[in-house]
Coordinates of C-alpha atoms in Angstrom, one line a residue:
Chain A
X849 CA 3.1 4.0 9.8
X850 CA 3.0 1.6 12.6
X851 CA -0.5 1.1 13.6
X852 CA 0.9 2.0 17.4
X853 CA 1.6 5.4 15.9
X854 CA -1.8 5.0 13.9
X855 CA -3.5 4.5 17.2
X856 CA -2.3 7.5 18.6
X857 CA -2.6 9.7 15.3
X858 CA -6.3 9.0 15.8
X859 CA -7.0 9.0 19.1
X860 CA -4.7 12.3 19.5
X861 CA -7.4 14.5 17.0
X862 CA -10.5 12.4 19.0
X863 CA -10.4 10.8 22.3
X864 CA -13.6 9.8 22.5
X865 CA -13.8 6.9 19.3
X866 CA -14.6 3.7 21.0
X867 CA -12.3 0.7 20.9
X868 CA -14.7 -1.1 18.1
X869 CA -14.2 1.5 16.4
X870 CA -11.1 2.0 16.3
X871 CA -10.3 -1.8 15.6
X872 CA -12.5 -1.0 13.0
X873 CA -10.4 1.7 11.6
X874 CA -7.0 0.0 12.1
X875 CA -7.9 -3.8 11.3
X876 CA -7.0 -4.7 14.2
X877 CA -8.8 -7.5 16.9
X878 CA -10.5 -4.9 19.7
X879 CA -8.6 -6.6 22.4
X880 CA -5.5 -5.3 21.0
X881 CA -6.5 -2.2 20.6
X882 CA -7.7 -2.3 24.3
X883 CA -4.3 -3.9 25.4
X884 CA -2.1 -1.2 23.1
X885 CA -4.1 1.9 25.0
X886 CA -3.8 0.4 28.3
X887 CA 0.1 -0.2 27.6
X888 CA 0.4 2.9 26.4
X889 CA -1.6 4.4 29.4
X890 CA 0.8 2.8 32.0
X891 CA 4.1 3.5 29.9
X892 CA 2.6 7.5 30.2
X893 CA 2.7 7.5 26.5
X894 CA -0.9 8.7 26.8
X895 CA -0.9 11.2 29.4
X896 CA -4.5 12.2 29.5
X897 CA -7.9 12.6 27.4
X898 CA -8.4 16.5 27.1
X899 CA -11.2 18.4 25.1
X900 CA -10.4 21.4 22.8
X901 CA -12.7 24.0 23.9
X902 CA -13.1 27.0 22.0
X903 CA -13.7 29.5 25.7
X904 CA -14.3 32.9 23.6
X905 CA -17.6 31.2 22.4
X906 CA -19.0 31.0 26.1
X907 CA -19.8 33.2 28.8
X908 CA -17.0 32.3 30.9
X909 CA -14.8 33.9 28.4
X910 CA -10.5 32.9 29.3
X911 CA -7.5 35.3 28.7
X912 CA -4.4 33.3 27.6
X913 CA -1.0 34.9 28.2
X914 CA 2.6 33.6 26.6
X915 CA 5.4 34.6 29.2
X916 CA 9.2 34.8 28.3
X917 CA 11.0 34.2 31.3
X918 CA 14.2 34.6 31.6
X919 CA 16.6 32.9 34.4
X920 CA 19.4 32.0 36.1
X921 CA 20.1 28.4 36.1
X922 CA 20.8 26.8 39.5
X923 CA 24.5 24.8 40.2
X924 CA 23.7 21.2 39.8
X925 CA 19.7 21.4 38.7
X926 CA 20.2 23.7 35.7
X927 CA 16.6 24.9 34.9
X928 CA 14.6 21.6 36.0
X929 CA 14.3 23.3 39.5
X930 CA 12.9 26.8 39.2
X931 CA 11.0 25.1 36.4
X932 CA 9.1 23.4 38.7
X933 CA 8.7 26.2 41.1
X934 CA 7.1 27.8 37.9
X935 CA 4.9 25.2 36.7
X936 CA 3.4 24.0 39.9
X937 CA 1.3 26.9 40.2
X938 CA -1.8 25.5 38.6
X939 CA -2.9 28.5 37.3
X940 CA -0.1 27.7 34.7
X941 CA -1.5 25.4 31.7
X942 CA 2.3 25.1 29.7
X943 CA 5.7 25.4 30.7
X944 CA 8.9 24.7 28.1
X945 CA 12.6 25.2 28.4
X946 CA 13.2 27.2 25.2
X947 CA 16.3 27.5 23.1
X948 CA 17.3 30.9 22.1
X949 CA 17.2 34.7 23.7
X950 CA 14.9 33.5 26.9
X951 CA 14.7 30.5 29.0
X952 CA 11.3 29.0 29.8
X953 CA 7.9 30.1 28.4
X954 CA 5.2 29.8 30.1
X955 CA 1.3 29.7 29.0
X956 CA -0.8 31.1 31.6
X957 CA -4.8 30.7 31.6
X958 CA -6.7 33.8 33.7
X959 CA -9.9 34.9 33.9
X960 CA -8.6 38.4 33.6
X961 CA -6.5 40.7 33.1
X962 CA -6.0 41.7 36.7
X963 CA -5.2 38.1 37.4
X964 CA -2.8 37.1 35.0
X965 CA -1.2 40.6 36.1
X966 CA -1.1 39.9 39.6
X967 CA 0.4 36.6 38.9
X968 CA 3.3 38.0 36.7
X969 CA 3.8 40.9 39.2
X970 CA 3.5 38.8 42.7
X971 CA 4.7 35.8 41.9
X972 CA 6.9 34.8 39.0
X973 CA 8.7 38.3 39.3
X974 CA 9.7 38.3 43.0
X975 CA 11.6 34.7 42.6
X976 CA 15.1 35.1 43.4
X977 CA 16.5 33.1 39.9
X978 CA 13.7 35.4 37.5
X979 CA 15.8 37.8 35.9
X980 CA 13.2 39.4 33.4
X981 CA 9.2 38.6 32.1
X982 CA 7.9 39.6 29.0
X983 CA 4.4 39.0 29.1
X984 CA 2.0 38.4 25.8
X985 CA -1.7 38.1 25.5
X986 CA -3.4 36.4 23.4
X987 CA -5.9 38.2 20.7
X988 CA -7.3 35.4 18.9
X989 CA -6.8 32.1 18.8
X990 CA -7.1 30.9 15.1
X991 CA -6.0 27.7 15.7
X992 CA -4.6 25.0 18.2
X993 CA -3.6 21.8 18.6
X994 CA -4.2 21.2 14.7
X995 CA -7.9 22.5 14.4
X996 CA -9.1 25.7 13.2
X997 CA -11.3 27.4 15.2
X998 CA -13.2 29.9 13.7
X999 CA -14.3 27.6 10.4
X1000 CA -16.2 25.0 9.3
X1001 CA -15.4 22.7 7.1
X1002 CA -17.9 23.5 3.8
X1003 CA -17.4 20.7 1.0
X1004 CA -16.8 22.9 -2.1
X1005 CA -17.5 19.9 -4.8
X1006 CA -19.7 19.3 -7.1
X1007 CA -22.3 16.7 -5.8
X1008 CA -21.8 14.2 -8.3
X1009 CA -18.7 13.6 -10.5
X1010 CA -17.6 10.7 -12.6
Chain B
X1299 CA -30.6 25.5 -41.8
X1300 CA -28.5 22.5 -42.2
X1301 CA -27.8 20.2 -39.7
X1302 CA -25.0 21.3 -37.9
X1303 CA -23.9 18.3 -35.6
X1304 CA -21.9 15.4 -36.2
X1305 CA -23.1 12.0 -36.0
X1306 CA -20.8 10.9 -34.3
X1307 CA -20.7 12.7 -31.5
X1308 CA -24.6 13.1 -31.3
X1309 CA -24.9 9.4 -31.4
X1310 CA -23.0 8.8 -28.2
X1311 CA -25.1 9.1 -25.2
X1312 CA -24.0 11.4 -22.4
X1313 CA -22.7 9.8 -19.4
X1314 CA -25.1 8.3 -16.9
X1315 CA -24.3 10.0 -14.3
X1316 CA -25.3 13.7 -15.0
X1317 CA -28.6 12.4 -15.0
X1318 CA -28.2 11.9 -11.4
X1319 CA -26.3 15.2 -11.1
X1320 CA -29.5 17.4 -12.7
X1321 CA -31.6 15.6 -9.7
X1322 CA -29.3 15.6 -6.5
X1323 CA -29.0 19.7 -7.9
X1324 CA -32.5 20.4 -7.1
X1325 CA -32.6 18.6 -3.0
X1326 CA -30.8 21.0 -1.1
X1327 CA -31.4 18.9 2.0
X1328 CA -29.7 15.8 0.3
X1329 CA -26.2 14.4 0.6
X1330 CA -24.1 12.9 -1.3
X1331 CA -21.7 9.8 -1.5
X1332 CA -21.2 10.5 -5.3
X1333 CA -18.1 12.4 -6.0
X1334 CA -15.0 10.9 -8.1
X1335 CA -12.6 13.6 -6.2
X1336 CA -10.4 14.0 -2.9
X1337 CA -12.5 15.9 -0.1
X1338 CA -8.7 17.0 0.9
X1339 CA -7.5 20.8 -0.2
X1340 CA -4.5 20.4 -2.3
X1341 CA -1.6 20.3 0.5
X1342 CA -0.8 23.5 1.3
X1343 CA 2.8 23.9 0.3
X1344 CA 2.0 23.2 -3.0
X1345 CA -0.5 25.9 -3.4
X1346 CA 2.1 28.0 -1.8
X1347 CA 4.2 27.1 -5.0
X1348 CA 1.4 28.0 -7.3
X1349 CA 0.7 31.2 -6.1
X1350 CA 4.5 32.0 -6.0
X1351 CA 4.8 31.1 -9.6
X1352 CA 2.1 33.8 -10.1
X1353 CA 4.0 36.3 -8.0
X1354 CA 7.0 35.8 -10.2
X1355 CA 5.0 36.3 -13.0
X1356 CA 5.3 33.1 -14.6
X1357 CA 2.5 33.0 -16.4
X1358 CA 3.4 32.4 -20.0
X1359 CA 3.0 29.0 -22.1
X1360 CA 5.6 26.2 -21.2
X1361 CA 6.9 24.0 -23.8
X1362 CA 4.9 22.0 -25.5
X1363 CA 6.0 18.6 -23.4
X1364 CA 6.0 20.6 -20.5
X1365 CA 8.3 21.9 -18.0
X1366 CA 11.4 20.5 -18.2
X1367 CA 11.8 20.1 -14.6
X1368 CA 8.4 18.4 -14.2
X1369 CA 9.3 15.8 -16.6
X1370 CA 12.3 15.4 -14.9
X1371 CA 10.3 14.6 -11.7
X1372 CA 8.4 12.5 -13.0
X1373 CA 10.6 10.3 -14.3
X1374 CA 12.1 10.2 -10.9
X1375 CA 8.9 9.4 -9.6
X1376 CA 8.4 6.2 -12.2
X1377 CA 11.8 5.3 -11.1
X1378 CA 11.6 5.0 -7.5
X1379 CA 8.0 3.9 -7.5
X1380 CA 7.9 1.2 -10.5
X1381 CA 12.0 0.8 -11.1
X1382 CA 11.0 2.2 -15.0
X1383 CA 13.3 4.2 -16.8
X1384 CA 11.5 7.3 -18.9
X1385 CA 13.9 10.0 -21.0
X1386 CA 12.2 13.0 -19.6
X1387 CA 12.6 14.6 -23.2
X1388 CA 11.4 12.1 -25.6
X1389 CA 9.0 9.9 -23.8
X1390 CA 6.9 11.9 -21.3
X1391 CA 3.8 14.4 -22.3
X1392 CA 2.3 16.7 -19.6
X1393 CA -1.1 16.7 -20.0
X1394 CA -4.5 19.0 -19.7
X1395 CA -5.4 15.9 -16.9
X1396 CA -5.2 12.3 -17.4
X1397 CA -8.3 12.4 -19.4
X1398 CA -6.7 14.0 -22.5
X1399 CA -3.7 11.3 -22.0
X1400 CA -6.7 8.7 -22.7
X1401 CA -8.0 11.1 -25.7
X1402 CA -4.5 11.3 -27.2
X1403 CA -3.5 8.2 -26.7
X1404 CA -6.2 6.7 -28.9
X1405 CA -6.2 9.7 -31.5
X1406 CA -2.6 9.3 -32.1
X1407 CA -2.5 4.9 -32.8
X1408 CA -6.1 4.5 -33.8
X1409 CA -6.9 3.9 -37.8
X1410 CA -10.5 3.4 -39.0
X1411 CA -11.7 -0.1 -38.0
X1412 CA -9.0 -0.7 -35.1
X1413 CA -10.9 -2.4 -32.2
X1414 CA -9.9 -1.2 -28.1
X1415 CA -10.8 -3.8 -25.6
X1416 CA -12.4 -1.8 -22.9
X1417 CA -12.4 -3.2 -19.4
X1418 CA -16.1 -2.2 -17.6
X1419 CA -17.1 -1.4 -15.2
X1420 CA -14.8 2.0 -15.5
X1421 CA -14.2 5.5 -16.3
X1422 CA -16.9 6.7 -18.3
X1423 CA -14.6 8.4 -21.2
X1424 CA -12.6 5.3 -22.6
X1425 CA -15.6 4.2 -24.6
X1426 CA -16.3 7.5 -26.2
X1427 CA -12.7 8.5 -26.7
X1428 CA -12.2 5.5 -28.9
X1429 CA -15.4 6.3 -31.0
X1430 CA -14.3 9.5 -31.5
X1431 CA -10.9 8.5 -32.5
X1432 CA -12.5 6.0 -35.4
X1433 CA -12.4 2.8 -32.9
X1434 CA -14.7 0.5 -32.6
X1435 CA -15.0 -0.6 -28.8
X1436 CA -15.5 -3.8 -27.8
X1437 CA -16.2 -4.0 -24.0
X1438 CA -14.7 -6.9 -21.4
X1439 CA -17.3 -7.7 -18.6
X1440 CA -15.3 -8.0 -15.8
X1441 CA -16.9 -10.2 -13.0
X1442 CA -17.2 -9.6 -9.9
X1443 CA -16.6 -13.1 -8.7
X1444 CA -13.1 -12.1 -10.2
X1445 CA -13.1 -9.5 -7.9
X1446 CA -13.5 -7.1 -10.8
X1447 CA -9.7 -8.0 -12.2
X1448 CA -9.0 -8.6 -15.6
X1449 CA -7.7 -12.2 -17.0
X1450 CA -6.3 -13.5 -19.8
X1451 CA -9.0 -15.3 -20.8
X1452 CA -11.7 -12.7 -21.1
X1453 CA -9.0 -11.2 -22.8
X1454 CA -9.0 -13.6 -25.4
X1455 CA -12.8 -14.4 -25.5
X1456 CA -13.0 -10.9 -27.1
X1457 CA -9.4 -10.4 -29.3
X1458 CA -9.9 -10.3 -33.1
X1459 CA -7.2 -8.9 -35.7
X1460 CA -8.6 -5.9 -35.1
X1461 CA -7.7 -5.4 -32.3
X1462 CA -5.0 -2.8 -31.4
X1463 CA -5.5 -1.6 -27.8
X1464 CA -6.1 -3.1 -24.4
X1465 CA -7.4 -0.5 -22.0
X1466 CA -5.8 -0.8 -18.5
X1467 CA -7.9 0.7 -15.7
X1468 CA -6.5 -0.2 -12.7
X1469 CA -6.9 0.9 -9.8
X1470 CA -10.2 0.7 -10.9
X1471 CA -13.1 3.7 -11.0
X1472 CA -16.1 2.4 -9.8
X1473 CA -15.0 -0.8 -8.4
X1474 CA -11.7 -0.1 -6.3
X1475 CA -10.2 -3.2 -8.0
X1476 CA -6.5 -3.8 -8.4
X1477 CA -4.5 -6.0 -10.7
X1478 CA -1.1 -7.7 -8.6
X1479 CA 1.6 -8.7 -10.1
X1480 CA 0.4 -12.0 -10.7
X1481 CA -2.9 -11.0 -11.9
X1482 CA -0.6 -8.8 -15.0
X1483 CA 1.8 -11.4 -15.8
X1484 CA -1.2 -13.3 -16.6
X1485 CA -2.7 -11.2 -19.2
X1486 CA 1.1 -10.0 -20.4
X1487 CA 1.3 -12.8 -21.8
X1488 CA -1.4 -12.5 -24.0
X1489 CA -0.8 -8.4 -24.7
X1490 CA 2.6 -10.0 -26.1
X1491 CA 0.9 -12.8 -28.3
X1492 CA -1.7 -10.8 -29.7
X1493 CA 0.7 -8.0 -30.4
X1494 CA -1.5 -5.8 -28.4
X1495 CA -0.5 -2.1 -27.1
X1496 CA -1.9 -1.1 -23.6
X1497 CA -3.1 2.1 -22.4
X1498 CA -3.1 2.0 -18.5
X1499 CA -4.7 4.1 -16.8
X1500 CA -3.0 4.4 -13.9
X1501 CA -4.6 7.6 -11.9
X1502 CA -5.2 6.0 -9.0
X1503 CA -1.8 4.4 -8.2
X1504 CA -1.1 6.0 -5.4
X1505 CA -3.9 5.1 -3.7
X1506 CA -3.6 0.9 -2.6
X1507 CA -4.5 -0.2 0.5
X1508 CA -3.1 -2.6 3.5
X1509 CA 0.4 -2.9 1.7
X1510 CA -0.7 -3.8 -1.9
X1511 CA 1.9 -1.4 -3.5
X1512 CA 0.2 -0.5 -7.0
X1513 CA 2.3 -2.5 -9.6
X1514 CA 2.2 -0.9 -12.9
X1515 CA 2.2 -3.3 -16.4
X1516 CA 4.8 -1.3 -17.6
X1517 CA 7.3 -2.9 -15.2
X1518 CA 6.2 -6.2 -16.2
X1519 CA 8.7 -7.6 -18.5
X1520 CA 8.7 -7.0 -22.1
X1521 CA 5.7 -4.9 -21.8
X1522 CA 7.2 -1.1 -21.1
X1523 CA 8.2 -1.0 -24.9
X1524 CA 3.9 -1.7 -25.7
X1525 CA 2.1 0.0 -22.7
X1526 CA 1.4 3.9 -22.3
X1527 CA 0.8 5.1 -18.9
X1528 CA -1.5 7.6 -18.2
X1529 CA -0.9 9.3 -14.3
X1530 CA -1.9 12.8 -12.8
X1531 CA -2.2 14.6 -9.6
X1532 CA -5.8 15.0 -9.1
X1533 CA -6.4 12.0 -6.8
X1534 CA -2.7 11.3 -5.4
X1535 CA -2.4 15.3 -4.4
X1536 CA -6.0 16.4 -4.6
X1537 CA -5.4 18.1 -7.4
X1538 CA -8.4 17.7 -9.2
X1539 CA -8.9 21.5 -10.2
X1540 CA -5.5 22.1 -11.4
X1541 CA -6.1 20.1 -14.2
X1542 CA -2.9 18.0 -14.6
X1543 CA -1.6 14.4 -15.9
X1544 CA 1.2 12.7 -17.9
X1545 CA 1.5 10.3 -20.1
X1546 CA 4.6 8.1 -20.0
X1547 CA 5.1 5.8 -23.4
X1548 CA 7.4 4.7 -26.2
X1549 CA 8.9 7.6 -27.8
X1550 CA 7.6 7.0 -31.6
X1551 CA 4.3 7.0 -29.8
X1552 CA 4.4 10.2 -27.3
X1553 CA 6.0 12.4 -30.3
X1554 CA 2.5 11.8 -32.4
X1555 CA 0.9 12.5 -29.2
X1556 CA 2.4 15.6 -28.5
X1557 CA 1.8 16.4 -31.9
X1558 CA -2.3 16.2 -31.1
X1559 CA -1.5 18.0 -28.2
X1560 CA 0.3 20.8 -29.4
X1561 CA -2.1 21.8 -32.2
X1562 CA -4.9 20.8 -29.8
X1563 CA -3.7 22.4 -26.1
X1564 CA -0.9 24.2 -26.9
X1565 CA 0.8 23.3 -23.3
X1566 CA -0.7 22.4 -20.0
X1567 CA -1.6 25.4 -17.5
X1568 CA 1.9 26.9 -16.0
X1569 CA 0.6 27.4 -12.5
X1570 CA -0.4 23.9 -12.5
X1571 CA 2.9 22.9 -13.5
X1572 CA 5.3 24.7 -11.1
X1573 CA 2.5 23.4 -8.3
X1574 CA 3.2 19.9 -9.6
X1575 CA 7.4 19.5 -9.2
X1576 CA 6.6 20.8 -5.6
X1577 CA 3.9 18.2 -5.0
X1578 CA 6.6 15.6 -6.4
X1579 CA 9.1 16.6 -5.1
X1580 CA 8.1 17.4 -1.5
X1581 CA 4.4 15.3 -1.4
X1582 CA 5.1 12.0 0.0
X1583 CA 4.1 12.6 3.7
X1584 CA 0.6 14.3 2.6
X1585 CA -0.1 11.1 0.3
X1586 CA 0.6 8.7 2.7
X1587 CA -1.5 10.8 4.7
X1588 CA -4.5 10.8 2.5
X1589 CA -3.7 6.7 1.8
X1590 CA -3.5 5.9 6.0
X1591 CA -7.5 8.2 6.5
X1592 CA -8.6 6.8 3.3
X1593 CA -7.9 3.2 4.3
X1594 CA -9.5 3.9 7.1
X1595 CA -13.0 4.8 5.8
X1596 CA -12.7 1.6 3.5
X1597 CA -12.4 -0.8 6.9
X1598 CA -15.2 1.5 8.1
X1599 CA -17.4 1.3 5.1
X1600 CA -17.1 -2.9 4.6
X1601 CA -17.7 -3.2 8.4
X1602 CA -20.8 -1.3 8.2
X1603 CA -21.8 -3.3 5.0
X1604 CA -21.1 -6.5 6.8
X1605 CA -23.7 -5.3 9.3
X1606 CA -26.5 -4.1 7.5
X1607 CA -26.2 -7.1 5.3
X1608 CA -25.2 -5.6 1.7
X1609 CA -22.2 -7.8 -0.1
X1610 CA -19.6 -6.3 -1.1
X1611 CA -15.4 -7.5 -2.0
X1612 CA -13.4 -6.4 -0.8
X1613 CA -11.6 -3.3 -3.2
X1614 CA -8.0 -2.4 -2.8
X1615 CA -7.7 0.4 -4.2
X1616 CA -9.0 3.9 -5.8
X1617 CA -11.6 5.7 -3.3
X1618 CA -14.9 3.7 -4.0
X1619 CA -16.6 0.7 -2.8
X1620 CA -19.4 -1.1 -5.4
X1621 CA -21.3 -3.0 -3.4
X1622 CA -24.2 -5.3 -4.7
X1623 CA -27.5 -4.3 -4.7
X1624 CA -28.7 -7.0 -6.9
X1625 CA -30.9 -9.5 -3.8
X1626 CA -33.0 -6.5 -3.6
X1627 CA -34.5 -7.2 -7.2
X1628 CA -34.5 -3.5 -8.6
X1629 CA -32.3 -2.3 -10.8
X1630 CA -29.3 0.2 -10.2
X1631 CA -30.7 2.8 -11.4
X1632 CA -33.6 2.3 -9.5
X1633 CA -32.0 1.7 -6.2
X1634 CA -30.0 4.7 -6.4
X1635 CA -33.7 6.8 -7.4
X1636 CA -35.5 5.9 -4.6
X1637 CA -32.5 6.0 -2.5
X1638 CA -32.4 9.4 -3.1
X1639 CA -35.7 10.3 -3.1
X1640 CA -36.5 8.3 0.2
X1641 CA -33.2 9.0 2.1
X1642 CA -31.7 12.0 0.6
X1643 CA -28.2 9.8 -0.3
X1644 CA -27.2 10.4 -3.5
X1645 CA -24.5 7.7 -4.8
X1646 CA -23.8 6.3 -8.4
X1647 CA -25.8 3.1 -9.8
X1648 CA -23.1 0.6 -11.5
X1649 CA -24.7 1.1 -14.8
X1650 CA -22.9 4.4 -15.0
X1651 CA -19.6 2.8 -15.4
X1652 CA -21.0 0.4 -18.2
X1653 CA -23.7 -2.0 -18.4
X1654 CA -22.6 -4.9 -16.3
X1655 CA -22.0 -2.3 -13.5
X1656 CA -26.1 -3.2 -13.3
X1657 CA -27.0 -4.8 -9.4
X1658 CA -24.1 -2.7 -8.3
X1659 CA -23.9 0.8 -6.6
X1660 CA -20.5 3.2 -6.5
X1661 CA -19.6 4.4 -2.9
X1662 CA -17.3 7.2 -2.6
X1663 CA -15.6 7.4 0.4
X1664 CA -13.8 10.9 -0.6
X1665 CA -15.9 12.2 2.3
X1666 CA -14.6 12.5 6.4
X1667 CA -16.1 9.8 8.3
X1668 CA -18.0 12.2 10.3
X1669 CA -20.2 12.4 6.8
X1670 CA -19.6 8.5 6.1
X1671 CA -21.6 8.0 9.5
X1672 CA -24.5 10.3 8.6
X1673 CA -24.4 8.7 5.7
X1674 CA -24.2 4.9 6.2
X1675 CA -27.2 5.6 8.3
X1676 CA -29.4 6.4 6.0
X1677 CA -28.1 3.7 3.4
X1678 CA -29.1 1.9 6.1
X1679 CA -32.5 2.9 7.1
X1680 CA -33.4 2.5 3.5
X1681 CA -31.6 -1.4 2.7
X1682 CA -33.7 -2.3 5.8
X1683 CA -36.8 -1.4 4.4
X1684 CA -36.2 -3.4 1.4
X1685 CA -35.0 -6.0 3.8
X1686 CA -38.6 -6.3 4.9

């Protein structure tokens, strides 16, 4: 693997590793390092430093929703525009064009039922190029972006072996 | 009643390092940077393939060789890997691990009096192997300012007419040590001269560092027809548990091997086997994934060294660092005690591996670097007090 790649492997499961460390890590002089992230910072390779937060374990406890939209591309702007229209509502975390039997899906963070509801019903339903929702909730999240949630790692070996 | 032991066996001490195993078992608060195994699981896919082999109930004995289409893998594995051509019928031997390819491998060339150069510091099992198999070992300090590799002239500093074997244990266990290219032509030259056969032990090959490609003797010229190779899954897969290896050799060699192995084993476990083509045939991406984190905690490891002051070469290869504890003026063993007793960091003292492993300690770095850093802390907490 390139160490560009490397770089971003790392950084990608842990934002927060220092740039000594990570020259550390990739044998490479920290100034590089420093000059690869900022390259890759202005190129929008790296588009942001986000934390994985496990929300059922806290108070403020978040509903996740999965919509299947279907829709009816526009002459000239195929999906790219009602996309938009979609995703700029911030209350929208995820928005893909999909292959297969619907168009975009869309990942929706609420703090409730009521709301993710309300934003199904009043606002992605009533525009003109939405043709049908399907609308799924989230039970559990067992794992995202790579990392299991609900367990810790527990080191099953023997403590000393030849 | 009689005596019912053998000598043999009850005259060879047990290895060093259950000592240190009956101690670390008692401090539930200690940790420990002692193990000789991947922290990985197996890859997932190729437990998949076990636990399908089950549900198709195959669960009876395989040949005696092995699975056919495991042998055939691995010959296409010592192809593309080391450019070595293997029959997969006549000249490869699945194995109960790679330890009973180093337990056959003696049993089936040694006659009484036959000498086996033995490399050290290494894997603790070479030396009673071939004193169980009637050999008398004679043991090659390797030197650190050698960086632990192996040269022609400590080769013949200890050849005699006994001597039949050359032990090959590279990449080394405890010292990460590799042998390039140029480091085996060297001693080839001698294995050839002295008529010698080599056993290499070649577990660790998939696991070089920073583009040092493991190189095995076999490919060196002249010296396929003389060497067996001993490989296995347990550190390349994290496969430890399934207990499987191979043994790739000269056919007149392998048959008498099997032979051992067939009255002795009957067949390596089935499960394991079917496991094993998948990991072969479909493993590449998780070993380079294992090489690219474990290289990692190596740079990590020698740069913390560097800063706390403990020397240490740089190793190549395997999953251990052996730094020197020597400036400290206690022994290994002694380190590693009060290490453990002061600290709560279990690791390995050298003189596990072999008596010149004494001023040396073995790292593991089969552990995440989240541990490493809890670790490395207390290493050191406690090389700073001896500083003092």
């Amino acid at each position: 693997m390139e160490k560009r790649d490397e770089l971003l492997t790392l950084i990608e499961k842990n934002s927060r590793i220092d740039v000594h460390e990570l020259s550390v890590l990739l044998g490479m002089e920290e100034a590089e390092v420093a000059n690869t992230l900022s390259a890759l910072e202005a190129d929008g390779v790296i588009c942001g430093y986000h934390t994985l937060i496990d929300w059922s374990k806290t108070s403020n406890e978040k509903l996740t929703a999965m919509i299947e939209v279907r829709v009816t591309p526009q002459r000239g702007h195929g999906f790219d525009q009602i996309a938009e229209r979609i995703y700029k509502y911030p209350e929208v975390t995820s928005a893909y064009l999909i292959s297969g039997g619907f168009d975009i899906m869309v990942i929706l963070e609420g703090r409730s039922l009521k709301e993710v509801a309300g934003f199904v019903t009043d606002k992605l339903s009533t525009l003109e190029e939405v043709i049908s929702t399907a609308t799924h909730f989230i039970l559990v999240k067992y794992k995202d972006h790579g990392t299991i949630l609900s367990k810790k790692y527990e080191d099953k070996r023997e403590l000393i072996t030849p | 009643m009689r005596n019912p032991l053998s000598d043999t066996i009850v005259n060879i001490p047990p290895s060093g390092i259950r000592k240190f195993f009956d101690i670390v078992q008692d401090m539930p608060d200690a940790i420990s940077l002692g193990v000789g195994e991947p922290d990985f699981d197996t890859p997932w896919h190729v437990r998949d393939e076990g636990i399908y082999s089950l549900e198709k109930g195959r669960t009876f004995y395989t040949s005696n060789s092995g699975l056919k289409e495991l042998r055939t893998e691995i010959c296409n594995y010592m192809k593309r890997s080391q450019n070595l051509v293997y029959s997969w019928d006549t000249q490869v031997l699945i194995t109960v691990g790679g330890s009973e390819g180093i337990d056959l491998a003696f049993r089936a060339m040694i006659n009484p009096g036959d000498e086996v150069l033995i490399p050290q510091p290494s894997y603790v099992s070479y030396e009673p192997c071939a004193i169980l198999a009637g050999a008398t070992p004679v043991i090659i300090e390797l030197k650190e300012e050698n960086r632990f590799r192996l040269t022609a002239e400590e080769i013949l500093e200890k050849v005699t007419d006994k001597t039949k074997i050359l032990v090959l244990p590279f990449p080394n266990n405890p010292t990460g040590s590799i042998m390039e290219q140029e480091d085996l032509e060297a001693i080839a030259k001698v294995i050839l001269e002295k008529d010698l056969i080599v056993v290499s032990d070649e577990i660790y090959g998939e696991l070089t560092y920073n583009g040092k490609r493991h190189v095995s003797i076999a490919s060196i010229a002249g010296m396929q027809e003389r060497t067996i190779v001993i490989g296995g899954f347990s550190k390349a897969y994290a496969m430890t548990g399934w207990r499987l290896g191979y043994v790739c050799g000269p056919q007149e060699i392998v048959r008498q091997m099997t032979k051992i192995h067939q009255f002795a084993i009957m067949c390596a476990p089935t499960t394991s086997q079917y496991a094993a083509v998948e990991a072969l045939k479909n493993g590449d991406e998780d070993v380079a994934m294992m090489r690219a984190e474990y290289n990692r905690r190596r740079r990590f490891l020698l740069e913390a060294f560097a800063e706390m002051g403990l020397s240490c070469f740089e190793p190549f290869g395997a999953f251990y660092v052996f730094p020197r504890v020597k400036e400290f003026g206690i022994s290994s063993d002694e380190f590693a005690t009060w290490l453990l007793k002061d600290e709560r960091l279990a690791v390995v003292p050298g003189t596990a591996f072999g008596k010149c492993g004494e001023g040396f300690i073995r790292i593991s770095y089969a552990y995440s670097l989240e541990n490493l850093k809890v670790a490395i802390e207390r290493l050191k907490n406690f090389v700073t007090k001896l500083q003092r």
